[in-house]
């Protein structure tokens, strides 16, 4: 995997203080956020790179490993274990040489001290994991669909299941960085960020919305047409419906994740619109009604 300079990505010096890194990240994140660059694929890629750089440099432990090991920072513990093992092997070989007096021990001692390049090359390390974020609106998350992500300059096509939760993370095995010395590839972890619709608010598998009624329908009752994420439906409004009254439409909420044909419910709160710009005759009718 090509080395990515996280400091260069955020535009900060290698000795930058945590507050400088935080400030640089916020500035770049606002500039390249997908919501502000909907049709700019380069901006979306840049936003993912900025998040990846910030995730490492804002964490003191990860940053220390990155400074020491570069692009292989996630293998730091494995490298340390390998070094420790080599040191232990060197100590054992020293005793063998001192006690055995044979040429094999002498050869093993120097091999342990100075390393066996052929043997070291056989140590396999798993590739590092990648992290990505996907922004979805409520309509996108309502139905199963495909998306193409660009991760580390590689296009990856994924299927997003209906009912995906806000903040949910999905792991795609083997789509991380390639392994070292033939080791297995890392995984790709995708976090989904889902925004509420202007008309609907999601809570779990249920949806909530507000529907306006005119005064006459609220008082006398009648039939209205309302929107759902699955299309329009007709409702009967009972007479004398009160402001703030709620009804439930069973099965008209959000699809339940990986449970085909199962949905939450839709809760509707009625809001009554008071008529304006009344004529004198209309006002007189309300006066009469008030007197009665």
XYZ file of N, CA and C in Angstrom:
876
model
N 0.845 -1.194 0.000
C 0.000 0.000 0.000
C 0.878 1.240 0.000
N 0.578 2.191 -0.827
C 1.344 3.427 -0.901
C 1.249 4.179 0.420
N 2.383 4.773 0.823
C 2.411 5.509 2.088
C 1.574 6.786 1.981
N 0.728 7.017 2.995
C -0.094 8.228 3.040
C 0.426 9.111 4.167
N 0.835 10.304 3.825
C 1.349 11.255 4.826
C 0.166 11.973 5.464
N -0.240 11.516 6.649
C -1.402 12.095 7.321
C -1.171 13.560 7.696
N 0.076 13.901 8.023
C 0.371 15.295 8.359
C 0.145 16.197 7.140
N 0.583 15.713 5.988
C 0.387 16.480 4.749
C -1.089 16.573 4.407
N -1.838 15.495 4.666
C -3.277 15.485 4.379
C -3.992 16.594 5.146
N -3.609 16.787 6.421
C -4.243 17.827 7.249
C -3.541 19.179 7.131
N -2.389 19.181 6.440
C -1.675 20.442 6.256
C -1.039 20.973 7.522
N -0.517 20.054 8.359
C 0.120 20.470 9.612
C 1.542 19.916 9.682
N 2.356 20.503 10.549
C 3.717 20.048 10.757
C 3.725 18.769 11.589
N 4.797 17.989 11.459
C 4.893 16.728 12.196
C 4.917 16.963 13.706
N 5.342 18.145 14.113
C 5.385 18.468 15.546
C 4.153 19.248 15.998
N 3.108 19.232 15.190
C 1.894 19.999 15.503
C 1.283 19.537 16.823
N 0.763 20.499 17.578
C 0.100 20.191 18.847
C -1.306 19.651 18.581
N -1.876 18.918 19.556
C -3.221 18.340 19.355
C -4.269 19.373 18.957
N -4.206 20.570 19.559
C -5.203 21.586 19.224
C -5.036 22.084 17.792
N -3.786 22.073 17.276
C -3.545 22.473 15.890
C -4.109 21.440 14.920
N -3.961 20.174 15.272
C -4.512 19.095 14.447
C -6.034 19.169 14.441
N -6.613 19.400 15.609
C -8.067 19.497 15.720
C -8.607 20.657 14.894
N -7.944 21.787 14.960
C -8.376 22.975 14.216
C -8.272 22.760 12.705
N -7.161 22.153 12.271
C -6.973 21.895 10.839
C -8.020 20.925 10.320
N -8.316 19.884 11.116
C -9.323 18.901 10.698
C -10.691 19.547 10.540
N -11.102 20.346 11.514
C -12.425 20.977 11.450
C -12.550 21.887 10.231
N -11.497 22.625 9.953
C -11.516 23.550 8.822
C -11.661 22.795 7.505
N -10.893 21.721 7.335
C -10.945 20.942 6.096
C -12.248 20.143 5.985
N -12.738 19.636 7.131
C -13.977 18.856 7.109
C -15.151 19.704 6.657
N -15.182 20.961 7.109
C -16.257 21.861 6.663
C -16.137 22.157 5.173
N -14.911 22.303 4.708
C -14.685 22.663 3.310
C -15.068 21.536 2.360
N -14.759 20.280 2.731
C -14.955 19.152 1.820
C -16.122 18.254 2.225
N -16.982 18.701 3.144
C -18.100 17.861 3.592
C -19.014 17.532 2.401
N -19.445 16.246 2.272
C -20.287 15.837 1.140
C -21.572 16.640 0.996
N -22.131 17.114 2.116
C -23.370 17.890 2.025
C -23.161 19.207 1.290
N -21.920 19.722 1.309
C -21.625 20.982 0.637
C -21.005 20.767 -0.745
N -20.726 19.504 -1.073
C -20.110 19.184 -2.362
C -20.782 17.950 -2.958
N -22.102 18.035 -3.101
C -22.893 16.859 -3.484
C -22.442 16.225 -4.796
N -22.037 17.037 -5.771
C -21.685 16.521 -7.101
C -20.183 16.462 -7.324
N -19.411 16.594 -6.271
C -17.955 16.624 -6.400
C -17.357 15.337 -5.815
N -17.009 14.381 -6.690
C -16.469 13.097 -6.236
C -15.093 13.274 -5.593
N -14.307 14.237 -6.106
C -12.992 14.472 -5.521
C -13.105 14.974 -4.090
N -14.119 15.806 -3.832
C -14.326 16.321 -2.483
C -14.711 15.193 -1.524
N -15.524 14.257 -2.008
C -15.935 13.121 -1.178
C -14.723 12.267 -0.804
N -13.835 12.031 -1.794
C -12.622 11.257 -1.540
C -11.724 11.981 -0.550
N -11.588 13.306 -0.732
C -10.765 14.115 0.152
C -11.308 14.089 1.576
N -12.639 14.114 1.717
C -13.276 14.089 3.028
C -12.940 12.782 3.752
N -12.941 11.663 3.020
C -12.604 10.371 3.615
C -11.140 10.335 4.046
N -10.254 10.924 3.236
C -8.836 10.957 3.583
C -8.601 11.813 4.828
N -9.327 12.924 4.923
C -9.198 13.807 6.088
C -9.630 13.083 7.358
N -10.749 12.362 7.287
C -11.243 11.617 8.452
C -10.241 10.550 8.890
N -9.658 9.854 7.901
C -8.692 8.802 8.209
C -7.460 9.388 8.896
N -6.974 10.528 8.370
C -5.798 11.169 8.961
C -6.085 11.648 10.376
N -7.255 12.246 10.583
C -7.613 12.746 11.907
C -7.782 11.614 12.913
N -8.332 10.497 12.455
C -8.545 9.356 13.356
C -7.218 8.877 13.945
N -6.151 8.930 13.157
C -4.845 8.470 13.620
C -4.127 9.557 14.422
N -4.054 10.775 13.876
C -3.249 11.821 14.513
C -3.885 12.402 15.766
N -5.208 12.268 15.920
C -5.865 12.796 17.116
C -5.783 11.832 18.299
N -5.334 10.602 18.037
C -5.181 9.600 19.091
C -3.691 9.493 19.437
N -3.292 9.876 20.662
C -1.862 9.879 21.014
C -1.177 8.533 20.778
N -1.852 7.432 21.131
C -1.253 6.115 20.954
C -1.044 5.772 19.491
N -2.080 6.006 18.675
C -1.975 5.715 17.243
C -0.929 6.626 16.588
N -0.908 7.885 17.005
C 0.039 8.835 16.410
C 1.483 8.411 16.683
N 1.754 7.942 17.891
C 3.105 7.504 18.247
C 3.533 6.329 17.367
N 2.601 5.378 17.166
C 2.915 4.224 16.323
C 3.114 4.650 14.873
N 2.270 5.595 14.416
C 2.380 6.074 13.040
C 3.716 6.776 12.816
N 4.158 7.602 13.780
C 5.423 8.313 13.656
C 6.603 7.344 13.576
N 6.476 6.202 14.257
C 7.594 5.257 14.302
C 7.574 4.273 13.137
N 6.356 3.824 12.757
C 6.266 2.753 11.764
C 5.675 3.196 10.424
N 5.219 4.450 10.317
C 4.666 4.930 9.052
C 3.405 4.192 8.662
N 3.305 3.778 7.401
C 2.090 3.135 6.897
C 1.820 1.791 7.557
N 2.835 1.209 8.231
C 2.655 -0.082 8.907
C 2.385 0.077 10.397
N 1.887 1.273 10.805
C 1.714 1.550 12.228
C 0.771 0.583 12.923
N -0.203 0.025 12.166
C -1.152 -0.898 12.803
C -0.523 -2.249 13.124
N 0.669 -2.488 12.583
C 1.372 -3.744 12.869
C 2.437 -3.558 13.945
N 2.404 -2.412 14.644
C 3.460 -2.083 15.608
C 3.635 -3.182 16.663
N 2.540 -3.666 17.218
C 2.640 -4.679 18.262
C 3.240 -5.971 17.725
N 2.866 -6.314 16.479
C 3.410 -7.536 15.880
C 4.908 -7.404 15.648
N 5.338 -6.199 15.204
C 6.761 -5.973 15.004
C 7.516 -6.081 16.329
N 6.947 -5.491 17.392
C 7.607 -5.536 18.695
C 7.729 -6.969 19.201
N 6.656 -7.751 19.004
C 6.707 -9.159 19.423
C 7.769 -9.916 18.639
N 7.883 -9.590 17.348
C 8.879 -10.252 16.508
C 10.287 -9.896 16.967
N 10.501 -8.604 17.292
C 11.813 -8.175 17.785
C 12.163 -8.876 19.096
N 11.165 -8.933 19.995
C 11.388 -9.571 21.291
C 11.730 -11.047 21.116
N 11.000 -11.683 20.186
C 11.264 -13.102 19.917
C 12.675 -13.301 19.389
N 13.120 -12.409 18.505
C 14.472 -12.509 17.953
C 15.526 -12.317 19.043
N 15.257 -11.368 19.975
C 16.210 -11.132 21.053
C 16.316 -12.359 21.962
N 15.140 -12.974 22.241
C 15.143 -14.177 23.075
C 15.878 -15.321 22.390
N 15.661 -15.416 21.060
C 16.340 -16.461 20.300
C 17.846 -16.245 20.324
N 18.251 -14.953 20.247
C 19.677 -14.643 20.280
C 20.298 -15.074 21.604
N 19.587 -14.828 22.719
C 20.101 -15.227 24.027
C 20.232 -16.736 24.135
N 19.219 -17.459 23.636
C 19.274 -18.923 23.698
C 20.440 -19.453 22.869
N 20.671 -18.834 21.695
C 21.756 -19.296 20.825
C 23.119 -19.056 21.455
N 23.221 -17.953 22.241
C 24.492 -17.647 22.892
C 24.860 -18.739 23.885
N 23.864 -19.191 24.663
C 24.136 -20.263 25.622
C 24.472 -21.558 24.900
N 23.774 -21.817 23.793
C 24.035 -23.049 23.037
C 25.456 -23.059 22.516
N 25.909 -21.911 22.032
C 27.268 -21.809 21.505
C 28.294 -22.033 22.616
N 28.031 -21.441 23.750
C 29.001 -21.540 24.842
C 29.104 -22.963 25.358
N 27.968 -23.709 25.335
C 27.955 -25.030 25.947
C 28.279 -26.147 24.966
N 27.907 -25.984 23.688
C 27.953 -27.119 22.785
C 29.326 -27.337 22.190
N 29.977 -26.247 21.809
C 31.297 -26.388 21.221
C 31.266 -26.927 19.812
N 30.079 -26.986 19.162
C 30.044 -27.485 17.789
C 29.805 -26.341 16.823
N 30.073 -26.592 15.572
C 29.970 -25.545 14.564
C 28.539 -25.091 14.353
N 27.607 -26.033 14.538
C 26.205 -25.668 14.356
C 25.795 -24.598 15.343
N 26.241 -24.721 16.617
C 25.917 -23.725 17.606
C 26.524 -22.383 17.272
N 27.754 -22.389 16.783
C 28.423 -21.148 16.390
C 27.642 -20.442 15.297
N 27.164 -21.202 14.306
C 26.398 -20.634 13.188
C 25.059 -20.098 13.675
N 24.395 -20.864 14.549
C 23.093 -20.430 15.067
C 23.222 -19.140 15.859
N 24.323 -19.011 16.592
C 24.525 -17.818 17.414
C 24.593 -16.561 16.546
N 25.392 -16.589 15.503
C 25.521 -15.420 14.646
C 24.247 -15.167 13.853
N 23.568 -16.243 13.489
C 22.309 -16.074 12.753
C 21.283 -15.376 13.629
N 21.232 -15.730 14.917
C 20.278 -15.103 15.834
C 20.635 -13.651 16.104
N 21.947 -13.379 16.242
C 22.359 -12.021 16.561
C 22.131 -11.059 15.413
N 22.446 -11.500 14.205
C 22.413 -10.587 13.065
C 21.206 -10.810 12.163
N 20.399 -11.830 12.480
C 19.158 -12.019 11.740
C 19.334 -12.893 10.516
N 18.298 -13.656 10.224
C 18.271 -14.471 9.012
C 17.276 -13.822 8.076
N 17.767 -13.152 7.022
C 16.876 -12.385 6.147
C 15.828 -13.262 5.501
N 16.194 -14.512 5.169
C 15.209 -15.404 4.544
C 14.100 -15.755 5.520
N 14.513 -16.003 6.779
C 13.517 -16.356 7.785
C 12.605 -15.165 8.083
N 13.187 -13.957 8.236
C 12.395 -12.774 8.561
C 11.372 -12.459 7.491
N 11.756 -12.731 6.248
C 10.828 -12.431 5.161
C 9.606 -13.337 5.197
N 9.680 -14.440 5.932
C 8.550 -15.364 5.981
C 7.520 -14.987 7.047
N 7.842 -13.993 7.895
C 6.876 -13.563 8.908
C 5.720 -12.850 8.223
N 4.527 -13.354 8.392
C 3.344 -12.800 7.720
C 2.574 -11.879 8.656
N 2.183 -10.739 8.130
C 1.398 -9.789 8.906
C 0.088 -9.486 8.186
N -0.968 -9.399 8.959
C -2.275 -9.042 8.409
C -2.275 -7.572 7.997
N -2.930 -7.265 6.867
C -3.030 -5.885 6.405
C -3.872 -5.041 7.339
N -3.616 -3.732 7.330
C -4.365 -2.853 8.217
C -5.815 -2.716 7.753
N -6.701 -2.410 8.689
C -8.114 -2.195 8.365
C -8.312 -0.784 7.829
N -9.301 -0.633 6.959
C -9.698 0.674 6.461
C -11.018 1.075 7.115
N -11.235 2.359 7.270
C -12.490 2.896 7.795
C -13.049 3.913 6.813
N -14.354 3.846 6.594
C -15.006 4.785 5.680
C -16.361 5.179 6.254
N -16.860 6.340 5.831
C -18.180 6.807 6.242
C -19.044 7.030 5.010
N -20.315 6.674 5.123
C -21.271 6.861 4.028
C -22.436 7.696 4.542
N -22.701 8.804 3.859
C -23.826 9.669 4.207
C -25.060 9.223 3.417
N -26.171 8.990 4.138
C -27.423 8.601 3.492
C -28.557 9.489 3.999
N -29.528 9.754 3.131
C -30.754 10.374 3.617
C -31.757 9.277 3.942
N -32.870 9.651 4.531
C -33.834 8.671 5.012
C -34.425 7.840 3.868
N -34.632 8.476 2.728
C -35.198 7.763 1.573
C -34.224 6.706 1.078
N -32.914 7.026 1.050
C -31.909 6.045 0.621
C -31.889 4.832 1.542
N -31.970 5.089 2.843
C -31.889 3.999 3.812
C -33.160 3.158 3.852
N -34.231 3.653 3.229
C -35.511 2.947 3.267
C -35.511 1.706 2.372
N -34.723 1.744 1.291
C -34.720 0.632 0.341
C -33.310 0.088 0.142
N -33.229 -1.215 -0.109
C -31.948 -1.828 -0.435
C -31.447 -1.268 -1.765
N -30.183 -0.834 -1.784
C -29.637 -0.264 -3.009
C -28.121 -0.448 -3.028
N -27.529 -0.182 -4.187
C -26.079 -0.325 -4.342
C -25.409 1.034 -4.359
N -24.177 1.059 -3.854
C -23.365 2.273 -3.893
C -21.923 1.897 -4.214
N -21.216 2.843 -4.819
C -19.791 2.644 -5.093
C -18.978 3.602 -4.238
N -18.068 3.036 -3.429
C -17.211 3.840 -2.565
C -15.806 3.879 -3.140
N -15.112 4.970 -2.895
C -13.699 5.071 -3.259
C -12.891 5.065 -1.971
N -12.162 3.982 -1.755
C -11.357 3.819 -0.551
C -9.912 3.599 -0.973
N -9.038 4.529 -0.563
C -7.621 4.442 -0.909
C -7.425 4.291 -2.422
N -8.170 5.126 -3.178
C -8.094 5.181 -4.643
C -8.634 3.917 -5.322
N -9.387 3.110 -4.592
C -9.960 1.887 -5.162
C -11.478 1.948 -5.060
N -12.164 1.667 -6.175
C -13.629 1.678 -6.184
C -14.169 0.347 -5.669
N -15.062 0.430 -4.694
C -15.654 -0.768 -4.096
C -17.174 -0.631 -4.158
N -17.832 -1.588 -4.778
C -19.290 -1.568 -4.898
C -19.900 -2.383 -3.765
N -20.818 -1.758 -3.026
C -21.444 -2.433 -1.894
C -22.966 -2.383 -2.036
N -23.635 -3.292 -1.372
C -25.088 -3.291 -1.289
C -25.496 -2.838 0.101
N -26.297 -1.776 0.160
C -26.756 -1.235 1.437
C -28.134 -1.822 1.739
N -28.270 -2.638 2.799
C -29.566 -3.244 3.102
C -30.574 -2.216 3.607
N -31.829 -2.413 3.260
C -32.894 -1.535 3.763
C -32.939 -1.604 5.289
N -33.215 -0.448 5.909
C -33.353 -0.417 7.358
C -32.049 -0.212 8.104
N -30.971 0.127 7.389
C -29.686 0.355 8.050
C -29.841 1.459 9.092
N -29.216 1.291 10.253
C -29.362 2.242 11.357
C -28.351 3.383 11.241
N -28.695 4.533 11.773
C -27.753 5.637 11.858
C -26.624 5.255 12.815
N -25.377 5.380 12.353
C -24.227 5.019 13.173
C -23.830 3.558 13.083
N -24.605 2.751 12.369
C -24.298 1.324 12.254
C -23.028 1.117 11.431
N -22.220 0.152 11.838
C -20.966 -0.160 11.151
C -21.056 -1.555 10.548
N -20.700 -1.666 9.284
C -20.684 -2.946 8.583
C -19.245 -3.291 8.213
N -18.853 -4.533 8.438
C -17.496 -4.986 8.093
C -17.521 -5.770 6.790
N -16.632 -5.396 5.876
C -16.474 -6.140 4.620
C -15.101 -6.796 4.659
N -15.089 -8.090 4.801
C -13.858 -8.844 5.001
C -12.958 -8.797 3.758
N -11.673 -8.554 4.007
C -10.674 -8.629 2.945
C -10.541 -7.400 2.074
N -11.271 -6.324 2.393
C -11.207 -5.120 1.566
C -10.362 -4.019 2.217
N -9.522 -4.404 3.169
C -8.586 -3.452 3.738
C -7.273 -3.485 2.981
N -6.182 -3.087 3.648
C -4.874 -3.080 2.997
C -4.376 -4.509 2.809
N -3.603 -4.756 1.744
C -3.049 -6.102 1.544
C -2.095 -6.474 2.663
N -1.986 -7.766 2.939
C -1.101 -8.224 3.994
C 0.363 -8.095 3.596
N 1.227 -8.270 4.575
C 2.667 -8.197 4.354
C 3.239 -9.609 4.325
N 4.122 -9.867 3.368
C 4.739 -11.189 3.208
C 3.706 -12.289 3.020
N 2.645 -11.978 2.271
C 1.630 -12.988 2.000
C 0.587 -13.139 3.076
N 0.587 -12.245 4.066
C -0.428 -12.301 5.115
C -1.796 -11.900 4.581
N -2.861 -12.171 5.334
C -4.214 -11.845 4.861
C -4.455 -10.341 4.804
N -5.346 -9.922 3.922
C -5.706 -8.508 3.820
C -6.522 -8.095 5.043
N -6.503 -6.793 5.328
C -7.333 -6.277 6.408
C -8.787 -6.189 5.967
N -9.620 -5.623 6.823
C -11.044 -5.491 6.528
C -11.417 -4.026 6.332
N -12.567 -3.819 5.733
C -13.102 -2.478 5.542
C -14.296 -2.306 6.476
N -14.251 -1.274 7.305
C -15.348 -0.966 8.216
C -16.053 0.299 7.718
N -17.352 0.160 7.421
C -18.128 1.278 6.868
C -19.153 1.726 7.897
N -19.094 3.007 8.253
C -20.045 3.589 9.198
C -21.067 4.409 8.418
N -22.353 4.184 8.693
C -23.417 4.863 7.968
C -23.995 5.996 8.820
N -24.051 7.168 8.222
C -24.607 8.349 8.878
C -25.876 8.740 8.144
N -27.027 8.647 8.821
C -28.324 8.840 8.175
C -29.014 10.061 8.776
N -29.373 10.988 7.927
C -30.041 12.206 8.384
C -31.558 12.046 8.276
N -32.290 12.693 9.188
C -33.742 12.650 9.138
C -34.262 13.474 7.954
N -35.388 13.042 7.415
C -36.035 13.760 6.323
C -36.707 15.019 6.879
N -36.960 15.997 5.996
C -37.653 17.210 6.434
C -39.070 16.898 6.917
N -39.667 15.868 6.352
C -41.060 15.552 6.692
C -41.167 14.454 7.743
N -40.209 13.533 7.760
C -40.295 12.381 8.664
C -39.111 12.346 9.623
N -39.400 11.920 10.857
C -38.355 11.701 11.854
C -38.360 10.231 12.234
N -37.178 9.645 12.240
C -37.072 8.216 12.530
C -36.632 7.988 13.968
N -37.241 7.010 14.609
C -36.819 6.564 15.927
C -36.889 5.040 15.936
N -35.727 4.395 15.856
C -35.732 2.941 15.723
C -36.331 2.558 14.383
N -37.385 1.748 14.426
C -38.063 1.347 13.193
C -39.364 2.123 12.963
N -39.661 3.077 13.830
C -40.880 3.876 13.693
C -40.578 5.232 13.069
N -41.591 5.778 12.403
C -41.491 7.099 11.799
C -42.532 8.022 12.430
N -42.193 9.312 12.481
C -43.087 10.313 13.051
C -43.213 11.481 12.081
N -44.438 11.981 11.929
C -44.674 13.118 11.054
C -45.854 13.927 11.573
N -45.980 15.150 11.082
C -47.101 16.016 11.432
C -47.912 16.321 10.181
N -49.234 16.226 10.283
C -50.127 16.484 9.150
C -51.059 17.638 9.507
N -51.140 18.608 8.620
C -52.021 19.755 8.835
C -53.449 19.436 8.404
N -54.411 19.814 9.257
C -55.837 19.715 8.922
C -56.419 21.121 8.847
N -57.316 21.347 7.899
C -58.021 22.631 7.950
C -59.087 22.550 9.037
N -59.524 23.676 9.496
C -60.443 23.738 10.627
C -61.728 22.968 10.373
N -62.213 23.053 9.149
C -63.504 22.431 8.829
C -63.406 20.912 8.887
N -62.294 20.350 8.376
C -62.114 18.895 8.439
C -61.932 18.438 9.875
N -61.187 19.236 10.665
C -60.985 18.870 12.066
C -62.307 18.843 12.825
N -63.219 19.788 12.521
C -64.502 19.870 13.227
C -65.500 18.858 12.694
N -65.620 18.767 11.385
C -66.663 17.951 10.767
C -66.201 16.546 10.373
N -64.878 16.338 10.324
C -64.370 15.062 9.847
C -64.297 15.059 8.332
N -63.669 14.019 7.771
C -63.569 13.922 6.324
C -62.427 13.015 5.920
N -62.114 13.043 4.638
C -61.059 12.191 4.095
C -59.896 13.050 3.613
N -58.677 12.633 3.942
C -57.478 13.350 3.505
C -56.487 12.353 2.906
N -55.518 12.855 2.167
C -54.434 12.041 1.605
C -53.125 12.472 2.254
N -52.382 11.503 2.771
C -51.111 11.813 3.437
C -49.977 11.046 2.761
N -48.762 11.583 2.915
C -47.565 10.938 2.356
C -46.957 9.974 3.359
N -46.460 8.849 2.838
C -45.605 7.943 3.605
C -44.361 7.689 2.755
N -43.372 7.055 3.314
C -42.185 6.736 2.515
C -42.480 5.667 1.479
N -43.621 5.031 1.598
C -44.022 3.990 0.652
C -45.088 4.488 -0.322
N -45.353 5.793 -0.329
C -46.368 6.348 -1.218
C -47.470 7.051 -0.447
N -48.516 7.452 -1.144
C -49.629 8.176 -0.525
C -50.711 7.205 -0.060
N -51.373 7.560 1.053
C -52.496 6.762 1.565
C -53.638 7.702 1.949
N -54.869 7.194 1.883
C -56.038 7.981 2.271
C -56.432 7.644 3.705
N -56.813 8.689 4.439
C -57.206 8.516 5.835
C -58.573 9.141 6.078
N -59.340 8.517 6.961
C -60.586 9.110 7.437
C -60.301 9.860 8.730
N -60.635 11.138 8.742
C -60.460 11.961 9.936
C -61.789 12.011 10.672
N -61.786 11.629 11.935
C -63.038 11.606 12.694
C -63.456 13.037 13.049
N -64.736 13.300 13.194
C -65.206 14.641 13.600
C -64.639 15.038 14.961
N -64.476 16.343 15.131
C -64.005 16.922 16.380
C -62.594 16.443 16.759
N -61.739 16.307 15.728
C -60.342 15.955 15.981
C -59.625 17.123 16.647
N -58.894 16.839 17.711
C -58.242 17.886 18.494
C -56.821 18.166 17.984
N -56.356 19.392 18.245
C -54.971 19.750 17.911
C -54.014 18.879 18.727
N -53.021 18.281 18.052
C -52.050 17.429 18.736
C -52.483 15.985 18.867
N -53.674 15.656 18.385
C -54.138 14.268 18.463
C -53.275 13.384 17.566
N -52.991 12.166 18.031
C -52.101 11.263 17.303
C -52.831 10.003 16.854
N -52.418 9.494 15.697
C -52.908 8.204 15.222
C -51.705 7.368 14.776
N -51.900 6.054 14.703
C -50.827 5.150 14.289
C -51.228 4.400 13.031
N -50.344 4.411 12.040
C -50.539 3.594 10.841
C -49.594 2.405 10.949
N -50.155 1.258 11.257
C -49.345 0.059 11.499
C -48.670 -0.397 10.206
N -47.383 -0.704 10.314
C -46.640 -1.238 9.169
C -46.240 -0.206 8.141
N -46.437 1.086 8.435
C -46.068 2.141 7.486
C -44.807 2.897 7.938
N -44.085 2.280 8.860
C -42.853 2.898 9.323
C -41.655 2.448 8.513
N -40.505 2.263 9.197
C -39.265 1.935 8.514
C -39.076 0.426 8.444
N -38.464 -0.064 7.348
C -38.208 -1.506 7.259
C -37.263 -1.961 8.359
N -37.507 -3.157 8.897
C -36.651 -3.708 9.950
C -35.450 -4.378 9.288
N -34.266 -4.025 9.756
C -33.008 -4.451 9.139
C -32.917 -5.973 8.983
N -32.747 -6.395 7.735
C -32.563 -7.798 7.355
C -33.737 -8.693 7.785
N -34.940 -8.098 7.846
C -36.151 -8.879 8.093
C -37.163 -8.497 7.016
N -37.107 -9.235 5.908
C -37.931 -8.913 4.744
C -39.413 -8.862 5.091
N -40.070 -7.800 4.626
C -41.512 -7.683 4.800
C -41.947 -7.191 6.156
N -41.013 -6.882 7.058
C -41.377 -6.404 8.389
C -41.031 -4.918 8.510
N -41.994 -4.151 9.033
C -41.835 -2.704 9.136
C -42.268 -2.215 10.512
N -41.735 -1.057 10.878
C -42.223 -0.371 12.062
C -43.520 0.353 11.733
N -43.925 1.270 12.606
C -45.203 1.979 12.424
C -44.950 3.467 12.132
N -45.970 4.099 11.573
C -45.927 5.532 11.296
C -46.893 6.233 12.255
N -46.384 7.198 13.013
C -47.206 7.957 13.949
C -47.449 9.357 13.388
N -48.727 9.712 13.296
C -49.119 11.007 12.737
C -49.704 11.878 13.838
N -49.189 13.096 13.935
C -49.739 14.089 14.855
C -50.484 15.137 14.039
N -51.735 15.388 14.402
C -52.544 16.356 13.657
C -52.300 17.778 14.165
N -52.136 18.667 13.216
C -52.031 20.094 13.508
C -53.151 20.802 12.754
N -53.923 21.617 13.445
C -55.074 22.282 12.830
C -54.691 23.705 12.413
N -54.919 24.006 11.153
C -54.595 25.333 10.629
C -55.815 26.253 10.786
N -55.618 27.348 11.462
C -56.698 28.320 11.645
C -56.826 29.160 10.370
N -58.045 29.303 9.816
C -58.213 30.071 8.578
C -57.876 31.548 8.776
N -57.356 32.151 7.737
C -57.003 33.573 7.763
C -57.708 34.293 6.613
N -57.618 35.618 6.636
C -58.226 36.452 5.578
C -59.727 36.160 5.418
N -60.429 36.060 6.552
C -61.866 35.770 6.510
C -62.650 36.989 5.996
N -63.735 36.710 5.281
C -64.638 37.774 4.857
C -65.520 38.171 6.049
N -66.238 39.254 5.914
C -67.124 39.699 6.982
C -68.214 38.673 7.242
N -68.730 38.075 6.186
C -69.773 37.056 6.349
C -69.244 35.853 7.116
N -67.993 35.438 6.795
C -67.409 34.291 7.487
C -67.178 34.604 8.962
N -66.723 35.842 9.221
C -66.514 36.234 10.614
C -67.835 36.231 11.377
N -68.899 36.690 10.702
C -70.215 36.727 11.338
C -70.684 35.329 11.700
N -70.370 34.357 10.831
C -70.760 32.972 11.108
C -70.038 32.433 12.348
N -68.793 32.776 12.489
C -68.047 32.347 13.678
C -68.574 33.022 14.940
N -69.012 34.285 14.798
C -69.598 34.980 15.941
C -70.853 34.272 16.388
N -71.705 33.925 15.420
C -72.945 33.221 15.711
C -72.659 31.854 16.364
N -71.631 31.202 15.814
C -71.273 29.891 16.362
C -70.789 30.035 17.806
N -70.016 31.078 18.068
C -69.524 31.310 19.404
C -70.658 31.580 20.392
N -71.695 32.340 19.934
C -72.834 32.643 20.792
C -73.631 31.397 21.141
N -73.660 30.440 20.188
C -74.468 29.253 20.415
C -73.766 28.272 21.345
